[in-house]
């Protein structure tokens, strides 16, 4: 079956959309990483104060250990690495779904094309969500 030019145009549009999402979400994701760490620290710090006020020495020690662990593990580079890994996996999923859609388009089966388009849309939505975290 001869490739239809609209199919390749559709594929180009999908790739351009994915690239635009990548660049627009990078700045907001970095801010979210910092806020997430700050929120964790603030939450545990508040619990430490409550436990101290209630005279719960064992709980205070446990919470202080948790706070120390947050300070060590919840760093901006660490959070960025986790987010980058999630985003990378979702980008691979989008690429896979794009290839599946192209294959369905080559076969020319409308039902397969519709299913593949839906799966691609779902993968793109998951990628966008991963970039926002």
mmCIF file of C-alpha atoms in Angstrom:
data_model
loop_
_atom_site.group_PDB
_atom_site.id
_atom_site.type_symbol
_atom_site.label_atom_id
_atom_site.label_comp_id
_atom_site.label_asym_id
_atom_site.label_seq_id
_atom_site.Cartn_x
_atom_site.Cartn_y
_atom_site.Cartn_z
ATOM 1 C CA UNK A 1 0.000 0.000 0.000
ATOM 2 C CA UNK A 2 1.299 3.433 -0.931
ATOM 3 C CA UNK A 3 1.967 5.774 1.996
ATOM 4 C CA UNK A 4 -0.422 8.639 2.171
ATOM 5 C CA UNK A 5 1.227 12.049 2.642
ATOM 6 C CA UNK A 6 -1.324 12.937 5.343
ATOM 7 C CA UNK A 7 -0.076 9.996 7.416
ATOM 8 C CA UNK A 8 3.474 11.266 7.411
ATOM 9 C CA UNK A 9 2.245 14.794 8.115
ATOM 10 C CA UNK A 10 0.329 13.424 11.097
ATOM 11 C CA UNK A 11 3.467 11.697 12.362
ATOM 12 C CA UNK A 12 5.468 14.908 11.975
ATOM 13 C CA UNK A 13 2.808 16.768 13.938
ATOM 14 C CA UNK A 14 3.022 14.198 16.749
ATOM 15 C CA UNK A 15 6.804 14.514 16.959
ATOM 16 C CA UNK A 16 6.610 18.319 16.989
ATOM 17 C CA UNK A 17 4.011 18.196 19.770
ATOM 18 C CA UNK A 18 6.195 15.917 21.883
ATOM 19 C CA UNK A 19 9.194 18.226 21.421
ATOM 20 C CA UNK A 20 7.175 21.296 22.391
ATOM 21 C CA UNK A 21 5.947 19.585 25.547
ATOM 22 C CA UNK A 22 9.520 18.718 26.503
ATOM 23 C CA UNK A 23 10.813 22.260 26.431
ATOM 24 C CA UNK A 24 7.802 23.926 28.014
ATOM 25 C CA UNK A 25 7.724 21.656 31.039
ATOM 26 C CA UNK A 26 11.411 21.633 31.987
ATOM 27 C CA UNK A 27 11.342 24.898 33.960
ATOM 28 C CA UNK A 28 8.160 24.095 35.858
ATOM 29 C CA UNK A 29 9.454 20.616 36.737
ATOM 30 C CA UNK A 30 12.611 22.056 38.301
ATOM 31 C CA UNK A 31 10.507 24.346 40.492
ATOM 32 C CA UNK A 32 8.303 21.409 41.487
ATOM 33 C CA UNK A 33 11.375 19.388 42.580
ATOM 34 C CA UNK A 34 12.466 22.126 44.974
ATOM 35 C CA UNK A 35 8.941 22.635 46.318
ATOM 36 C CA UNK A 36 8.480 18.899 46.873
ATOM 37 C CA UNK A 37 11.630 18.682 49.008
ATOM 38 C CA UNK A 38 10.657 21.802 50.954
ATOM 39 C CA UNK A 39 7.180 20.407 51.611
ATOM 40 C CA UNK A 40 8.591 17.114 52.884
ATOM 41 C CA UNK A 41 11.002 18.898 55.220
ATOM 42 C CA UNK A 42 8.313 21.283 56.483
ATOM 43 C CA UNK A 43 5.873 18.454 57.146
ATOM 44 C CA UNK A 44 8.341 16.358 59.134
ATOM 45 C CA UNK A 45 9.626 19.420 61.007
ATOM 46 C CA UNK A 46 6.062 20.234 62.085
ATOM 47 C CA UNK A 47 5.594 16.641 63.271
ATOM 48 C CA UNK A 48 8.841 16.856 65.272
ATOM 49 C CA UNK A 49 7.557 19.979 67.026
ATOM 50 C CA UNK A 50 4.214 18.301 67.789
ATOM 51 C CA UNK A 51 5.956 15.211 69.177
ATOM 52 C CA UNK A 52 8.234 17.372 71.350
ATOM 53 C CA UNK A 53 5.236 19.284 72.691
ATOM 54 C CA UNK A 54 3.507 15.988 73.510
ATOM 55 C CA UNK A 55 6.625 14.616 75.233
ATOM 56 C CA UNK A 56 6.987 11.716 72.775
ATOM 57 C CA UNK A 57 10.763 11.238 72.879
ATOM 58 C CA UNK A 58 10.796 8.023 70.817
ATOM 59 C CA UNK A 59 8.675 9.599 68.112
ATOM 60 C CA UNK A 60 10.912 12.686 68.117
ATOM 61 C CA UNK A 61 13.999 10.508 67.548
ATOM 62 C CA UNK A 62 12.293 8.646 64.698
ATOM 63 C CA UNK A 63 11.118 11.832 63.050
ATOM 64 C CA UNK A 64 14.549 13.424 63.390
ATOM 65 C CA UNK A 65 16.062 10.391 61.640
ATOM 66 C CA UNK A 66 13.448 10.779 58.908
ATOM 67 C CA UNK A 67 14.270 14.476 58.606
ATOM 68 C CA UNK A 68 17.989 13.707 58.317
ATOM 69 C CA UNK A 69 17.225 11.164 55.576
ATOM 70 C CA UNK A 70 15.121 13.712 53.712
ATOM 71 C CA UNK A 71 17.967 16.233 53.879
ATOM 72 C CA UNK A 72 20.365 13.644 52.421
ATOM 73 C CA UNK A 73 18.151 12.038 49.786
ATOM 74 C CA UNK A 74 15.811 14.836 48.812
ATOM 75 C CA UNK A 75 18.197 17.018 46.910
ATOM 76 C CA UNK A 76 17.437 18.940 43.783
ATOM 77 C CA UNK A 77 19.820 16.804 41.669
ATOM 78 C CA UNK A 78 18.367 13.607 43.138
ATOM 79 C CA UNK A 79 14.802 14.657 42.429
ATOM 80 C CA UNK A 80 15.793 15.804 38.950
ATOM 81 C CA UNK A 81 17.369 12.417 38.212
ATOM 82 C CA UNK A 82 14.194 10.598 39.281
ATOM 83 C CA UNK A 83 12.017 12.894 37.193
ATOM 84 C CA UNK A 84 14.331 12.624 34.194
ATOM 85 C CA UNK A 85 14.184 8.837 34.415
ATOM 86 C CA UNK A 86 10.372 8.846 34.500
ATOM 87 C CA UNK A 87 10.214 11.291 31.593
ATOM 88 C CA UNK A 88 12.698 9.252 29.568
ATOM 89 C CA UNK A 89 10.610 6.106 29.989
ATOM 90 C CA UNK A 90 7.441 7.941 28.988
ATOM 91 C CA UNK A 91 9.206 9.368 25.906
ATOM 92 C CA UNK A 92 10.138 5.818 24.898
ATOM 93 C CA UNK A 93 6.511 4.791 25.346
ATOM 94 C CA UNK A 94 5.361 7.637 23.087
ATOM 95 C CA UNK A 95 7.894 6.663 20.417
ATOM 96 C CA UNK A 96 6.750 3.038 20.582
ATOM 97 C CA UNK A 97 3.110 4.079 20.236
ATOM 98 C CA UNK A 98 3.986 6.327 17.277
ATOM 99 C CA UNK A 99 5.625 3.384 15.504
ATOM 100 C CA UNK A 100 2.612 1.185 16.237
ATOM 101 C CA UNK A 101 0.323 3.845 14.777
ATOM 102 C CA UNK A 102 2.474 4.160 11.659
ATOM 103 C CA UNK A 103 2.338 0.381 11.197
ATOM 104 C CA UNK A 104 -1.457 0.400 11.531
ATOM 105 C CA UNK A 105 -1.640 3.232 9.009
ATOM 106 C CA UNK A 106 0.491 1.236 6.556
ATOM 107 C CA UNK A 107 -1.897 -1.700 6.968
ATOM 108 C CA UNK A 108 -4.813 0.644 6.349
ATOM 109 C CA UNK A 109 -7.134 -0.914 8.934
ATOM 110 C CA UNK A 110 -9.357 1.807 10.367
ATOM 111 C CA UNK A 111 -10.133 -0.026 13.623
ATOM 112 C CA UNK A 112 -6.435 -0.603 14.339
ATOM 113 C CA UNK A 113 -5.613 3.000 13.484
ATOM 114 C CA UNK A 114 -8.239 4.300 15.911
ATOM 115 C CA UNK A 115 -6.975 2.036 18.702
ATOM 116 C CA UNK A 116 -3.363 3.044 18.082
ATOM 117 C CA UNK A 117 -4.282 6.734 18.045
ATOM 118 C CA UNK A 118 -6.018 6.327 21.404
ATOM 119 C CA UNK A 119 -3.002 4.522 22.869
ATOM 120 C CA UNK A 120 -0.670 7.197 21.520
ATOM 121 C CA UNK A 121 -2.828 9.944 23.048
ATOM 122 C CA UNK A 122 -2.759 8.126 26.393
ATOM 123 C CA UNK A 123 1.043 7.799 26.231
ATOM 124 C CA UNK A 124 1.379 11.500 25.370
ATOM 125 C CA UNK A 125 -0.850 12.438 28.313
ATOM 126 C CA UNK A 126 1.276 10.293 30.647
ATOM 127 C CA UNK A 127 4.420 11.956 29.293
ATOM 128 C CA UNK A 128 2.967 15.418 29.887
ATOM 129 C CA UNK A 129 2.021 14.431 33.448
ATOM 130 C CA UNK A 130 5.504 13.034 34.135
ATOM 131 C CA UNK A 131 7.062 16.286 32.957
ATOM 132 C CA UNK A 132 4.867 18.333 35.298
ATOM 133 C CA UNK A 133 5.890 16.380 38.393
#
